[in-house]
Amino acid sequence: MSEQEPVHGHGASREGDRTSVRADERRSPGELPSPDERTSLGDGPRSGDRAQYGVCAFLALLGALVIVDALSITPLTGSNDLIGPRSVPVLLGVALLVVAVVYGVDVARGGRGEPEAGEDVDLSTAMDWRTVLLLAGAFAANAVLIEPLGWVISGTVMFWGAAFALGNRHHVRGLMIAVVLSLVTFYVFAIGLGVNLPAGVLQGIL
C-alpha cells in the first residue's frame, strides 16, 4: 500500500488564500489593506503614492528656487562677515533637496504615513459655522478698531470674543484676562521688540 505524498504547491496556495480571506474579514468595510498585507497579497508598493510624489517634487522645486535665489544675492563689499548672506539660504535649499530625495526613495520603497493615533475627529459631523463666524468677527473687530481705539482696546475685544466663541461663559473673568493679555503684549512689543502698537485713545496714558 503506497502512501500518498502531499502536494506542497497546492497546499501553500490554499493556505495563502485562507490567510487573505482572514485578513479581509478582520478589516472593517471601506478600510484599505496595510502595506504589509498588500505585500503579502502580491500587491506590493510598485506604483507608490502619486500624491506623495507630488510633495517630493514640490520640495525639490522649492529647494532649487531657494538655491537659485540665494546665488543671486550680491555680497556687500568690504563686509567683515566671513559667512556671507548666501550660506544660510543655500544650506536650506540643499537640505530641501536632500529631504525630497530621501522622501521619494521612501515612497518608492512602499513607505506610507501613519495616521495620528491621538486624532479624535468625526468627519461625519457638520462644521460648527457659529464658532467659525464668531471667531472671524472677533478678528475683524480687532482689524477695524485697532487704529481708532488702539491695540489694548481692540486686542481686549479680540481675546474676549475668541474666548466667547470657543465656549467661555465666565464673562467677567474672561474680560479681565483679555485686558491683561492686551497690556502684556502691548509692552512686550514696545519694550522687548521696539515695535510700537497703536495706542489710540489711550495715547499718553500707556
Short mmCIF file of C-alpha atoms in Angstrom, two decimals:
data_model
loop_
_atom_site.label_atom_id
_atom_site.label_comp_id
_atom_site.label_asym_id
_atom_site.label_seq_id
_atom_site.Cartn_x
_atom_site.Cartn_y
_atom_site.Cartn_z
CA MET A 1 0.00 0.00 0.00
CA SER A 2 1.63 3.19 -1.13
CA GLU A 3 1.41 6.34 0.87
CA GLN A 4 0.08 9.44 -0.85
CA GLU A 5 2.63 12.23 -0.88
CA PRO A 6 1.35 15.71 -0.05
CA VAL A 7 1.34 18.20 -2.85
CA HIS A 8 3.14 21.18 -1.34
CA GLY A 9 2.37 23.66 -4.08
CA HIS A 10 -1.42 23.36 -3.86
CA GLY A 11 -1.31 23.29 -0.06
CA ALA A 12 0.69 26.50 0.08
CA SER A 13 -1.70 28.12 -2.38
CA ARG A 14 -4.73 27.13 -0.30
CA GLU A 15 -3.02 28.40 2.87
CA GLY A 16 -2.30 31.75 1.19
CA ASP A 17 -5.94 32.01 0.10
CA ARG A 18 -7.13 31.32 3.64
CA THR A 19 -4.73 33.95 5.00
CA SER A 20 -6.01 36.59 2.57
CA VAL A 21 -9.63 35.75 3.44
CA ARG A 22 -8.91 36.07 7.17
CA ALA A 23 -7.22 39.43 6.58
CA ASP A 24 -10.22 40.65 4.59
CA GLU A 25 -12.58 39.56 7.39
CA ARG A 26 -10.57 41.45 10.02
CA ARG A 27 -10.77 44.73 8.13
CA SER A 28 -13.81 46.93 8.56
CA PRO A 29 -15.82 47.91 5.46
CA GLY A 30 -14.03 50.60 3.48
CA GLU A 31 -10.69 50.08 5.24
CA LEU A 32 -7.72 49.70 2.93
CA PRO A 33 -5.19 46.92 3.50
CA SER A 34 -1.94 47.85 5.22
CA PRO A 35 1.36 47.93 3.28
CA ASP A 36 2.36 44.58 4.83
CA GLU A 37 -0.93 43.00 3.75
CA ARG A 38 -0.59 44.42 0.25
CA THR A 39 2.90 42.97 0.02
CA SER A 40 1.75 39.55 1.28
CA LEU A 41 -1.11 39.53 -1.21
CA GLY A 42 1.19 40.25 -4.11
CA ASP A 43 0.11 43.87 -4.45
CA GLY A 44 3.37 45.43 -3.33
CA PRO A 45 4.36 49.08 -3.40
CA ARG A 46 5.07 49.12 -7.10
CA SER A 47 3.13 52.21 -8.07
CA GLY A 48 3.65 54.24 -4.90
CA ASP A 49 1.52 57.17 -3.96
CA ARG A 50 1.24 59.88 -6.59
CA ALA A 51 0.24 62.49 -4.04
CA GLN A 52 3.40 61.86 -2.04
CA TYR A 53 5.47 62.02 -5.21
CA GLY A 54 3.88 65.43 -5.78
CA VAL A 55 5.11 66.53 -2.34
CA CYS A 56 8.60 65.31 -3.25
CA ALA A 57 8.53 67.30 -6.47
CA PHE A 58 7.32 70.40 -4.64
CA LEU A 59 10.13 70.13 -2.07
CA ALA A 60 12.72 69.65 -4.81
CA LEU A 61 11.39 72.64 -6.78
CA LEU A 62 11.32 74.79 -3.65
CA GLY A 63 14.88 73.81 -2.77
CA ALA A 64 16.09 74.63 -6.30
CA LEU A 65 14.37 78.02 -6.21
CA VAL A 66 15.90 78.83 -2.84
CA ILE A 67 19.38 77.97 -4.10
CA VAL A 68 18.97 79.98 -7.32
CA ASP A 69 17.63 82.97 -5.40
CA ALA A 70 20.44 82.72 -2.85
CA LEU A 71 23.12 82.66 -5.53
CA SER A 72 21.70 85.89 -6.96
CA ILE A 73 22.40 87.75 -3.71
CA THR A 74 25.24 90.22 -4.11
CA PRO A 75 27.65 90.15 -1.14
CA LEU A 76 28.38 93.51 0.45
CA THR A 77 31.79 94.82 -0.44
CA GLY A 78 34.05 95.50 2.50
CA SER A 79 31.91 93.41 4.86
CA ASN A 80 33.64 91.61 7.73
CA ASP A 81 31.07 88.82 7.64
CA LEU A 82 33.00 85.63 6.93
CA ILE A 83 29.90 83.55 6.21
CA GLY A 84 28.13 85.95 3.89
CA PRO A 85 24.45 86.28 3.08
CA ARG A 86 24.38 83.31 0.69
CA SER A 87 25.42 80.50 3.03
CA VAL A 88 22.27 80.02 5.09
CA PRO A 89 19.75 80.06 2.19
CA VAL A 90 21.99 77.77 0.10
CA LEU A 91 22.24 75.36 3.04
CA LEU A 92 18.45 75.49 3.43
CA GLY A 93 17.95 74.79 -0.29
CA VAL A 94 20.33 71.83 -0.21
CA ALA A 95 18.52 70.47 2.85
CA LEU A 96 15.20 70.70 0.98
CA LEU A 97 16.67 68.79 -1.96
CA VAL A 98 18.03 66.08 0.34
CA VAL A 99 14.66 65.74 2.08
CA ALA A 100 12.92 65.48 -1.32
CA VAL A 101 15.26 62.69 -2.47
CA VAL A 102 15.02 60.74 0.79
CA TYR A 103 11.25 61.13 0.83
CA GLY A 104 10.98 59.98 -2.78
CA VAL A 105 13.09 56.88 -2.09
CA ASP A 106 10.95 56.05 0.94
CA VAL A 107 7.73 56.38 -1.09
CA ALA A 108 9.19 54.23 -3.89
CA ARG A 109 10.02 51.53 -1.34
CA GLY A 110 6.43 51.49 -0.08
CA GLY A 111 6.62 53.92 2.83
CA ARG A 112 3.28 55.23 3.97
CA GLY A 113 2.42 57.91 6.50
CA GLU A 114 0.74 56.53 9.59
CA PRO A 115 -2.42 58.32 10.81
CA GLU A 116 -2.15 60.19 14.09
CA ALA A 117 -3.21 57.92 16.93
CA GLY A 118 -4.38 60.87 19.00
CA GLU A 119 -6.73 62.28 16.39
CA ASP A 120 -10.34 62.21 17.53
CA VAL A 121 -12.15 63.84 14.63
CA ASP A 122 -15.53 62.69 13.44
CA LEU A 123 -15.53 63.55 9.73
CA SER A 124 -19.27 62.92 9.53
CA THR A 125 -20.02 65.80 11.92
CA ALA A 126 -21.05 69.06 10.28
CA MET A 127 -18.84 72.12 10.68
CA ASP A 128 -19.71 74.46 13.56
CA TRP A 129 -20.28 77.58 11.48
CA ARG A 130 -21.40 79.59 14.52
CA THR A 131 -17.99 79.23 16.15
CA VAL A 132 -16.19 79.97 12.89
CA LEU A 133 -18.24 83.13 12.28
CA LEU A 134 -17.79 84.35 15.86
CA LEU A 135 -14.02 83.90 15.64
CA ALA A 136 -13.95 85.68 12.28
CA GLY A 137 -16.00 88.52 13.78
CA ALA A 138 -13.59 88.87 16.71
CA PHE A 139 -10.58 89.17 14.41
CA ALA A 140 -12.44 91.52 12.07
CA ALA A 141 -13.40 93.75 15.01
CA ASN A 142 -9.75 93.92 16.03
CA ALA A 143 -8.73 94.93 12.50
CA VAL A 144 -11.35 97.69 12.41
CA LEU A 145 -10.81 99.07 15.93
CA ILE A 146 -7.02 98.89 16.28
CA GLU A 147 -6.32 102.23 14.60
CA PRO A 148 -9.02 104.47 16.17
CA LEU A 149 -9.13 102.85 19.62
CA GLY A 150 -5.66 101.30 19.93
CA TRP A 151 -4.37 97.80 20.44
CA VAL A 152 -5.25 97.50 24.12
CA ILE A 153 -8.97 98.01 23.47
CA SER A 154 -9.14 96.17 20.15
CA GLY A 155 -6.99 93.33 21.50
CA THR A 156 -9.27 93.04 24.52
CA VAL A 157 -12.28 92.74 22.22
CA MET A 158 -10.49 90.13 20.11
CA PHE A 159 -9.30 87.98 23.05
CA TRP A 160 -12.64 88.17 24.84
CA GLY A 161 -14.59 87.46 21.64
CA ALA A 162 -12.38 84.48 20.78
CA ALA A 163 -12.83 83.02 24.26
CA PHE A 164 -16.60 83.51 24.00
CA ALA A 165 -16.68 81.85 20.57
CA LEU A 166 -14.79 78.84 21.93
CA GLY A 167 -17.25 78.33 24.76
CA ASN A 168 -16.11 80.50 27.67
CA ARG A 169 -19.10 81.81 29.63
CA HIS A 170 -17.25 83.42 32.56
CA HIS A 171 -17.60 86.87 31.04
CA VAL A 172 -16.06 88.99 33.81
CA ARG A 173 -13.07 86.71 34.29
CA GLY A 174 -12.63 86.40 30.53
CA LEU A 175 -12.71 90.18 30.16
CA MET A 176 -10.07 90.63 32.88
CA ILE A 177 -7.79 88.05 31.26
CA ALA A 178 -8.28 89.72 27.86
CA VAL A 179 -7.26 93.12 29.30
CA VAL A 180 -4.15 91.61 30.91
CA LEU A 181 -3.15 89.85 27.69
CA SER A 182 -3.59 93.05 25.67
CA LEU A 183 -1.49 95.10 28.10
CA VAL A 184 1.24 92.45 28.30
CA THR A 185 1.51 92.11 24.52
CA PHE A 186 1.49 95.92 24.14
CA TYR A 187 4.50 96.35 26.41
CA VAL A 188 6.29 93.24 25.13
CA PHE A 189 6.18 94.66 21.60
CA ALA A 190 7.08 98.18 22.75
CA ILE A 191 9.88 97.36 25.19
CA GLY A 192 11.11 93.95 24.14
CA LEU A 193 10.87 94.26 20.35
CA GLY A 194 10.90 98.02 19.85
CA VAL A 195 7.61 97.89 17.92
CA ASN A 196 5.03 100.45 18.97
CA LEU A 197 1.49 99.16 18.62
CA PRO A 198 -1.25 101.78 18.14
CA ALA A 199 -2.25 103.32 21.49
CA GLY A 200 -5.36 105.00 20.11
CA VAL A 201 -7.49 106.83 22.66
CA LEU A 202 -5.08 105.71 25.40
CA GLN A 203 -2.19 107.69 23.89
CA GLY A 204 -0.33 109.44 26.70
CA ILE A 205 -1.74 107.07 29.33
CA LEU A 206 0.11 103.90 28.39
#
